[in-house]
Short mmCIF file of C-alpha atoms and ligand atoms in Angstrom, two decimals:
data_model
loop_
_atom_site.label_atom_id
_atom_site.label_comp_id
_atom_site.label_asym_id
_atom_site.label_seq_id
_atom_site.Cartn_x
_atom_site.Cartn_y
_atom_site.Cartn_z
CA UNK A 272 -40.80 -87.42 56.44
CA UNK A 273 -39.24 -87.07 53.23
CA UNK A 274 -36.30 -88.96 51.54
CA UNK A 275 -35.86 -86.77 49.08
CA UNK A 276 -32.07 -85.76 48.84
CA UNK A 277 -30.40 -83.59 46.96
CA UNK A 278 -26.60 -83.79 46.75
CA UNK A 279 -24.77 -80.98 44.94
CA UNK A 280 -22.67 -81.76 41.81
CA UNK A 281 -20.56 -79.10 41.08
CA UNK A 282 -20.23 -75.79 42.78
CA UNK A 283 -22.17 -73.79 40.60
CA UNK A 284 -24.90 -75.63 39.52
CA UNK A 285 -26.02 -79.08 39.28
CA UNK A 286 -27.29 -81.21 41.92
CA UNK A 287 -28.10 -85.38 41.76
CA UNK A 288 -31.85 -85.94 43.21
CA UNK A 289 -32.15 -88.98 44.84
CA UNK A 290 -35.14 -91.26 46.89
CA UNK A 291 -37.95 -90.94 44.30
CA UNK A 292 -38.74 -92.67 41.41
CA UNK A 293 -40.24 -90.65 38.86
CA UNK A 294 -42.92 -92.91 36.95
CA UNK A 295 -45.14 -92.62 40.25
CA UNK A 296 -47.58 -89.44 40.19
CA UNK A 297 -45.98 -86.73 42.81
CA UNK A 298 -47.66 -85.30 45.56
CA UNK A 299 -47.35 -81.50 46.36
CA UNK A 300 -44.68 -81.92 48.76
CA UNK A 301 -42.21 -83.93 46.64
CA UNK A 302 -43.40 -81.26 43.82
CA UNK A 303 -42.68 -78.24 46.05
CA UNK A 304 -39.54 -80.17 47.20
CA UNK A 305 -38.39 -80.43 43.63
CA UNK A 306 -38.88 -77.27 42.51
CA UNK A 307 -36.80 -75.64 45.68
CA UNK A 308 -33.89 -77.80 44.52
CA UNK A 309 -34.39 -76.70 40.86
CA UNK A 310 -34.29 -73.06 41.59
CA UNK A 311 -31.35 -73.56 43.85
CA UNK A 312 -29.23 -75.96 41.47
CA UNK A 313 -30.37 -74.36 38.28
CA UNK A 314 -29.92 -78.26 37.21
CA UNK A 315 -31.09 -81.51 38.63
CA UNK A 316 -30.22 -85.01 37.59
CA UNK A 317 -32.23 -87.94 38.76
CA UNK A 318 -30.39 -90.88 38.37
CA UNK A 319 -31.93 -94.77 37.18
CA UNK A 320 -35.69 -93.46 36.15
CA UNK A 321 -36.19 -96.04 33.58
CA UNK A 322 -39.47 -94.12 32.02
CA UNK A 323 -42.02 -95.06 29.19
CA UNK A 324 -42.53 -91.91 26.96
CA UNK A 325 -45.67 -91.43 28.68
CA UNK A 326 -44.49 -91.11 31.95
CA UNK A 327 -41.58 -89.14 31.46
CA UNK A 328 -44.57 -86.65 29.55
CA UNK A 329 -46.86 -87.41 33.24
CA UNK A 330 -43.37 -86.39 35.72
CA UNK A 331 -43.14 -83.13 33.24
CA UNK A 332 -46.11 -81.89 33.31
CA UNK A 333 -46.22 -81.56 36.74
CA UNK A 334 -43.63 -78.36 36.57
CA UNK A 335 -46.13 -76.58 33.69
CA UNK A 336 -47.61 -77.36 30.11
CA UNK A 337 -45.30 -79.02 27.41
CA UNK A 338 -44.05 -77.84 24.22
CA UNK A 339 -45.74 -79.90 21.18
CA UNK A 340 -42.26 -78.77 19.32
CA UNK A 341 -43.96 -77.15 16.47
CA UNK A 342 -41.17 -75.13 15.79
CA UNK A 343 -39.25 -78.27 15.27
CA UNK A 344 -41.75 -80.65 14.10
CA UNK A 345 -39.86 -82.80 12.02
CA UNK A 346 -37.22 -84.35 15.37
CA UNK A 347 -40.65 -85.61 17.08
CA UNK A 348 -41.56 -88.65 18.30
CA UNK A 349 -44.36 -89.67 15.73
CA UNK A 350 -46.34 -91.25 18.92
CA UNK A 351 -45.76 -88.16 21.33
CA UNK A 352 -45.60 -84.60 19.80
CA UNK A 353 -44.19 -83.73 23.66
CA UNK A 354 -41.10 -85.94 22.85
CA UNK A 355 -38.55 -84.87 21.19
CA UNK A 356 -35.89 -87.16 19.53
CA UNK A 357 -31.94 -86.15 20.30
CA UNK A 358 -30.35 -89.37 18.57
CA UNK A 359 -27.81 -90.55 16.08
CA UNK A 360 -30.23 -93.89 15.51
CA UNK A 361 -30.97 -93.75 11.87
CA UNK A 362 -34.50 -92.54 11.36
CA UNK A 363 -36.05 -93.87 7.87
CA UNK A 364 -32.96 -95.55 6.69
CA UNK A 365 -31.27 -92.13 6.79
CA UNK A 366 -28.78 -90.44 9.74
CA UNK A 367 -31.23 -88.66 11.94
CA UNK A 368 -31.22 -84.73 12.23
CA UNK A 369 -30.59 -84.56 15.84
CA UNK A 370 -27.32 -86.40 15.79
CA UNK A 371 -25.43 -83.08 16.20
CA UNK A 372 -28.35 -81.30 18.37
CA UNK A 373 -26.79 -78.95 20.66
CA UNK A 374 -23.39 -78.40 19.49
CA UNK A 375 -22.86 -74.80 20.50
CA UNK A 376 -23.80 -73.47 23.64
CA UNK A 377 -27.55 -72.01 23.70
CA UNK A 378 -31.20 -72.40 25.80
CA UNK A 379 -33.81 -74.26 24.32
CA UNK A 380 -35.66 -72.79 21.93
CA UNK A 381 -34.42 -68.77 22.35
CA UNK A 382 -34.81 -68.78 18.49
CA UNK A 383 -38.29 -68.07 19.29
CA UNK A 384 -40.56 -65.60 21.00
CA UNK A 385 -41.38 -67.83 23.60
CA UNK A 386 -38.18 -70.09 24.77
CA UNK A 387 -38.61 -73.18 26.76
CA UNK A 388 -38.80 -72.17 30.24
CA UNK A 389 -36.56 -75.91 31.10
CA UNK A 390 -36.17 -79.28 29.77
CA UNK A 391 -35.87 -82.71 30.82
CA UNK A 392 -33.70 -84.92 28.81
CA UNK A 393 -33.70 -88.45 29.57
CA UNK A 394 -30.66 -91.06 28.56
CA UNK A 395 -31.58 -94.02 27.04
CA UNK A 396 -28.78 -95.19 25.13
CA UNK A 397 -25.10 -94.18 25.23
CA UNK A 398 -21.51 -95.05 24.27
CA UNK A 399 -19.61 -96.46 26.91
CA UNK A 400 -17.36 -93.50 27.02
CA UNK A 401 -18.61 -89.61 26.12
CA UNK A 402 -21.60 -87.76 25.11
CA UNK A 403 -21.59 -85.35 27.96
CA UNK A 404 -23.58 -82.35 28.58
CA UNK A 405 -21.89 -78.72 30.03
CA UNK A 406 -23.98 -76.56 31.60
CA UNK A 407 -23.34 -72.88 32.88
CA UNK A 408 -24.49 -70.68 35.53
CA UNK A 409 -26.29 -67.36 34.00
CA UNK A 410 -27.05 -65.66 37.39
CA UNK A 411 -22.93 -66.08 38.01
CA UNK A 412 -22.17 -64.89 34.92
CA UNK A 413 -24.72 -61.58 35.42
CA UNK A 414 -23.63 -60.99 38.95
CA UNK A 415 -19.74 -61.43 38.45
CA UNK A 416 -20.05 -58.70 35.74
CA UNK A 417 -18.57 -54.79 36.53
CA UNK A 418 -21.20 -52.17 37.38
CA UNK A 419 -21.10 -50.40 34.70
CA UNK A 420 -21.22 -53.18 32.14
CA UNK A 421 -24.44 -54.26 33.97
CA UNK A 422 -26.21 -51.30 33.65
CA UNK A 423 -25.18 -51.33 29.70
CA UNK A 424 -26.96 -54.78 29.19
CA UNK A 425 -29.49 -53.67 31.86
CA UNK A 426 -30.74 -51.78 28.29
CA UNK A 427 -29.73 -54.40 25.88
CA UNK A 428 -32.04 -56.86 23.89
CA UNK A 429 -30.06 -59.54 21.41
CA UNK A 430 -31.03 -60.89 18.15
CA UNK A 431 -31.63 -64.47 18.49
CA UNK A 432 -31.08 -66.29 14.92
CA UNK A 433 -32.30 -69.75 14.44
CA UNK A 434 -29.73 -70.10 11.19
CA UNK A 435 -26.85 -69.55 14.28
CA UNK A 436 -27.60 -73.50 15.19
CA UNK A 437 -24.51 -75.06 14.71
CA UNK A 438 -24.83 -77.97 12.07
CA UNK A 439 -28.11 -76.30 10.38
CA UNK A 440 -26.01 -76.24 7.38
CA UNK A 441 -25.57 -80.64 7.30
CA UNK A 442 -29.78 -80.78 7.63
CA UNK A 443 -31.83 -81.62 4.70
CA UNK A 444 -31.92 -78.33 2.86
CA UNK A 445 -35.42 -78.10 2.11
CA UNK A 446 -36.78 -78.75 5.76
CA UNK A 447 -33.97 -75.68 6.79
CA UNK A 448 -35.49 -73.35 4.64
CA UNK A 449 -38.99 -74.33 6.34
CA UNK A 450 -37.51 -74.20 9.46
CA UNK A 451 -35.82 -70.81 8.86
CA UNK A 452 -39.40 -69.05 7.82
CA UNK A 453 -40.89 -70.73 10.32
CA UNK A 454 -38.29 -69.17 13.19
CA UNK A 455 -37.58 -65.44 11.82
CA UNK A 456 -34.81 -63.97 14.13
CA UNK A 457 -36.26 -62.38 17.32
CA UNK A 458 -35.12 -60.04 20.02
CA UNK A 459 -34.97 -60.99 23.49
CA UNK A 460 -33.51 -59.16 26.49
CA UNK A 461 -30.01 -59.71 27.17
CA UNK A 462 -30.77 -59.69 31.10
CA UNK A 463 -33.97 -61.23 32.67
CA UNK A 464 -35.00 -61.64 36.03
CA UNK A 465 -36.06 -64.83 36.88
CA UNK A 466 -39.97 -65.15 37.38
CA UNK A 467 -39.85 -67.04 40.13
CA UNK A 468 -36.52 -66.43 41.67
CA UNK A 469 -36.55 -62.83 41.02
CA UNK A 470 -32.95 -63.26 40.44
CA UNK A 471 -31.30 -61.45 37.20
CA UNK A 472 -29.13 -63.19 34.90
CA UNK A 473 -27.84 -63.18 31.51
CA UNK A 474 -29.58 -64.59 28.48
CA UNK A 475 -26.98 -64.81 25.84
CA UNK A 476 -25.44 -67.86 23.73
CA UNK A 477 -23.92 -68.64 20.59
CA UNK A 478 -26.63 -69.09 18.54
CA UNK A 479 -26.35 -64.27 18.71
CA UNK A 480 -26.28 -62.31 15.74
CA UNK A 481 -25.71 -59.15 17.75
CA UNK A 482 -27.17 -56.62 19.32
CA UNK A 483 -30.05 -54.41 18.35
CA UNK A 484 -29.33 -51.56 17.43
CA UNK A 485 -26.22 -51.95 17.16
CA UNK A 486 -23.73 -53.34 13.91
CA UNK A 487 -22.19 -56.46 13.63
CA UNK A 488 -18.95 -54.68 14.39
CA UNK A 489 -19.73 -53.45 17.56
CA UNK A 490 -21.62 -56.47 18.82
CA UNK A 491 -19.23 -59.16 17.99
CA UNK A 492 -16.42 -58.44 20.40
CA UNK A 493 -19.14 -57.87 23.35
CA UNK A 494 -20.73 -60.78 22.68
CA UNK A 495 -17.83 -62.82 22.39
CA UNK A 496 -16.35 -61.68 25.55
CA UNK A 497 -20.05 -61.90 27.59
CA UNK A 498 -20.16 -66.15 26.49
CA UNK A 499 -16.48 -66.56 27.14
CA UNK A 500 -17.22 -65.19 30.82
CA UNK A 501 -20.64 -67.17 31.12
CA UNK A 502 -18.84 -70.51 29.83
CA UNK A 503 -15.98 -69.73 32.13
CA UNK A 504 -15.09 -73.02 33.83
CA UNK A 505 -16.28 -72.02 36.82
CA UNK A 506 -19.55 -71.35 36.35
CA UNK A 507 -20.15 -74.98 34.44
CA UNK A 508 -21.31 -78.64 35.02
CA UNK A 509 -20.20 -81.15 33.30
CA UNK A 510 -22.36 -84.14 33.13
CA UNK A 511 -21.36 -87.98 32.68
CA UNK A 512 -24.56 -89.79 31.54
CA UNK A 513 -25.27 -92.93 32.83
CA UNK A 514 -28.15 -94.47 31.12
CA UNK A 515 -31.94 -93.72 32.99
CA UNK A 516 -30.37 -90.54 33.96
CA UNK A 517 -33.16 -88.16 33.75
CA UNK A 518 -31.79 -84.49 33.65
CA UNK A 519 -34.15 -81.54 33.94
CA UNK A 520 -32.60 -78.13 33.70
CA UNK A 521 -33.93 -74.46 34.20
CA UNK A 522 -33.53 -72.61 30.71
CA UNK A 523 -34.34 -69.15 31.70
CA UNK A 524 -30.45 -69.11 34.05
CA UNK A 525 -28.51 -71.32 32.04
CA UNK A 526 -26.78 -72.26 28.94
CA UNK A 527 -25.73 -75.64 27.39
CA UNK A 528 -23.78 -77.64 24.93
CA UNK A 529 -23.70 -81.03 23.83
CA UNK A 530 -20.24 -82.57 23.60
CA UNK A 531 -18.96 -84.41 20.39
CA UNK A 532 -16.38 -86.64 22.35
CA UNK A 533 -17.66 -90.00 21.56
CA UNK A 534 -17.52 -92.55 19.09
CA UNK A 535 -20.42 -92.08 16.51
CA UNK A 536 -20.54 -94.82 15.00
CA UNK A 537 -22.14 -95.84 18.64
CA UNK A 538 -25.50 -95.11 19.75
CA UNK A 539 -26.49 -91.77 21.95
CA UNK A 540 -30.44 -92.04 21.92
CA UNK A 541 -32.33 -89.35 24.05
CA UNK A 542 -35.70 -88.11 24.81
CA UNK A 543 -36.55 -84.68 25.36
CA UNK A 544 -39.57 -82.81 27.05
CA UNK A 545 -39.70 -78.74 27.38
CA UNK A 546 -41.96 -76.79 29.65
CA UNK A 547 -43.70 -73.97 27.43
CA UNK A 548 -41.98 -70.66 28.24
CA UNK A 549 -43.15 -67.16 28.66
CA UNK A 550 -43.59 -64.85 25.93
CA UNK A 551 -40.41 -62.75 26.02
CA UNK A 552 -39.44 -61.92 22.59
CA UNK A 553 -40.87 -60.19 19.61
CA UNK A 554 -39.93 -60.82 15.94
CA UNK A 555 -37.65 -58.18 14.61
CA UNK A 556 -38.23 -55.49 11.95
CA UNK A 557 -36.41 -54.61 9.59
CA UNK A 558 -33.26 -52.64 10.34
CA UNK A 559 -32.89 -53.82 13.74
CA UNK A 560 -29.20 -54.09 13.02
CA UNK A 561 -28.04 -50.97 11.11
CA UNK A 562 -24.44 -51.08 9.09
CA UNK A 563 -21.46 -49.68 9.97
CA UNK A 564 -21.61 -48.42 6.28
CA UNK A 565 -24.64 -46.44 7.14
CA UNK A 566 -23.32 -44.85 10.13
CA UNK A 567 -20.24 -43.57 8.21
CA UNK A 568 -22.84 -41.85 5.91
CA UNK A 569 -23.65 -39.37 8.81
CA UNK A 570 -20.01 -38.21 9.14
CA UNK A 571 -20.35 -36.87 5.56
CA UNK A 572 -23.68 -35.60 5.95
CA UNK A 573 -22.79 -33.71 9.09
CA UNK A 574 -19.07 -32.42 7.79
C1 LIG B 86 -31.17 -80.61 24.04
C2 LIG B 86 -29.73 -80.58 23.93
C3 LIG B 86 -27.98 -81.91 24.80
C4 LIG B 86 -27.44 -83.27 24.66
O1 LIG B 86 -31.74 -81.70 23.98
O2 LIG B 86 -31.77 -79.53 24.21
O3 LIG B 86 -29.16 -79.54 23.75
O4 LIG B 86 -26.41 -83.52 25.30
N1 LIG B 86 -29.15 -81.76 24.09
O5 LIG B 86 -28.00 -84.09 23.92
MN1 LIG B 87 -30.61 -77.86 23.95
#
């Protein structure tokens, strides 16, 4: 019989997984278990795992092969390329490059061809008060969306810019410019069905330039309206970490942000694993956004 339970969070997403403890190998059942909660809650947080980096890497692997964050290399644990580091500890004597990770609202890793299909974040430092983590519904946010608006973004693919990080601009110049050639904007489809659910949702965020195809004039207001409505209250979690919370999210149907609203001067140290992704985006070519200066051109060239 299994103890597994999962109690839901909020309405649209988020569910707290309870009766396991996740540094002991799973058998197929609790792994079958899991992922039916996962596709159902989008969002799953298992409280008071108090995991070595090795075992939260074991407990990860069981839902698919691990990024080795290559397009981030320089935020990795040195032991464990399958760690990542989200902390304001000082790393080297100097503020780490992570302290501000996550400050707009985005999926892991869209910035490249092949996003993180989810990722497991695990809490093991915190100020007493803040640090939380919003997270919002994508499937809502498709399916609560007019007919015809739909079948517009049905068509759609968006130009995911890895300069659109919020806070790229405070990292150390030089490895920016590294990490800039080594993420070149790509397009991805603004709606994706689910591979395993089936189920469509939206695949936006605020890390956009626009749409291609399209200029910068026509895609901002669209794109500004389409995260407003996905980050609509009601579609969103809001997580209060407790430390040994161990949070594993599904990336392909839904977006999140990492609050400032705690004291820095206080320690927020977390580990992250990802789950390698699909390929679903291709590098752009040139000219994938015209300008609106260019389109005026055929007015005179056809008057
Ligand atoms: C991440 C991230 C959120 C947080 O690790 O992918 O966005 O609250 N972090 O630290
Ligand atoms: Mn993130």
């Amino acid at each position: 019989m299994s103890q597994l339970t999962a109690r839901q969070l909020g309405f649209a997403l988020g569910a707290e997984v309870t009766g396991i403890d996740l540094s002991k190998p799973l058998n197929d059942l609790k792994r079958r278990e899991i992922l039916d909660a996962w596709h159902k809650h989008l969002v799953l947080v298992f409280p008071g795992q108090d995991l070595s980096a090795e075992e939260q890497i074991a407990f990860s692997r069981n839902f698919g092969a691990l990024e080795d964050n290559e397009s981030l290399p320089y935020y990795r644990d040195p032991a464990h390329k399958e760690i990542l580091l989200v902390t304001n500890k000082q790393i080297g004597g100097k503020p780490s490059e992570t302290r501000n990770t996550g400050r707009n609202w985005h999926a892991d890793l869209t910035y490249t061809t092949r996003p993180a299909k989810g990722s497991l974040l695990l809490c093991k430092e915190k100020p007493a008060v803040g640090g939380d983590t919003m997270w919002a519904n994508l499937y809502l946010a498709y399916e609560t969306l007019s007919a015809p608006l739909r079948d517009f973004l049905d068509r759609l693919e968006a130009i995911h810019d890895f300069s659109l990080v919020k806070g790229v601009e405070q990292r150390d110049p030089e490895k920016v410019a590294e990490l800039k050639r080594r993420n070149p904007p790509v397009a991805h489809a603004v709606v994706k069905a689910h591979p395993e659910t089936g189920r469509k949702s939206l695949f936006l965020g605020q890390r956009i330039r626009g749409f291609v195809g399209m200029t910068e004039e026509e895609s901002a207001p669209i794109l500004a309206f389409l995260n407003q409505h996905a980050t609509s209250p009601e579609f969103v979690y809001r997580h209060r970490w407790s430390v040994k919370d161990l949070v594993m999210w599904d990336n392909r149907c839904t977006l999140h942000v990492a609050l400032p609203d705690f004291d820095q001067t206080k320690t927020r140290h977390m580990t992250r694993t990802s789950l390698l992704g699909e390929v679903t985006g291709r590098v752009l070519e040139e000219g994938a956004a015209p300008q609106k200066e260019a389109l005026l051109q055929t007015i005179a060239s056809v008057s």
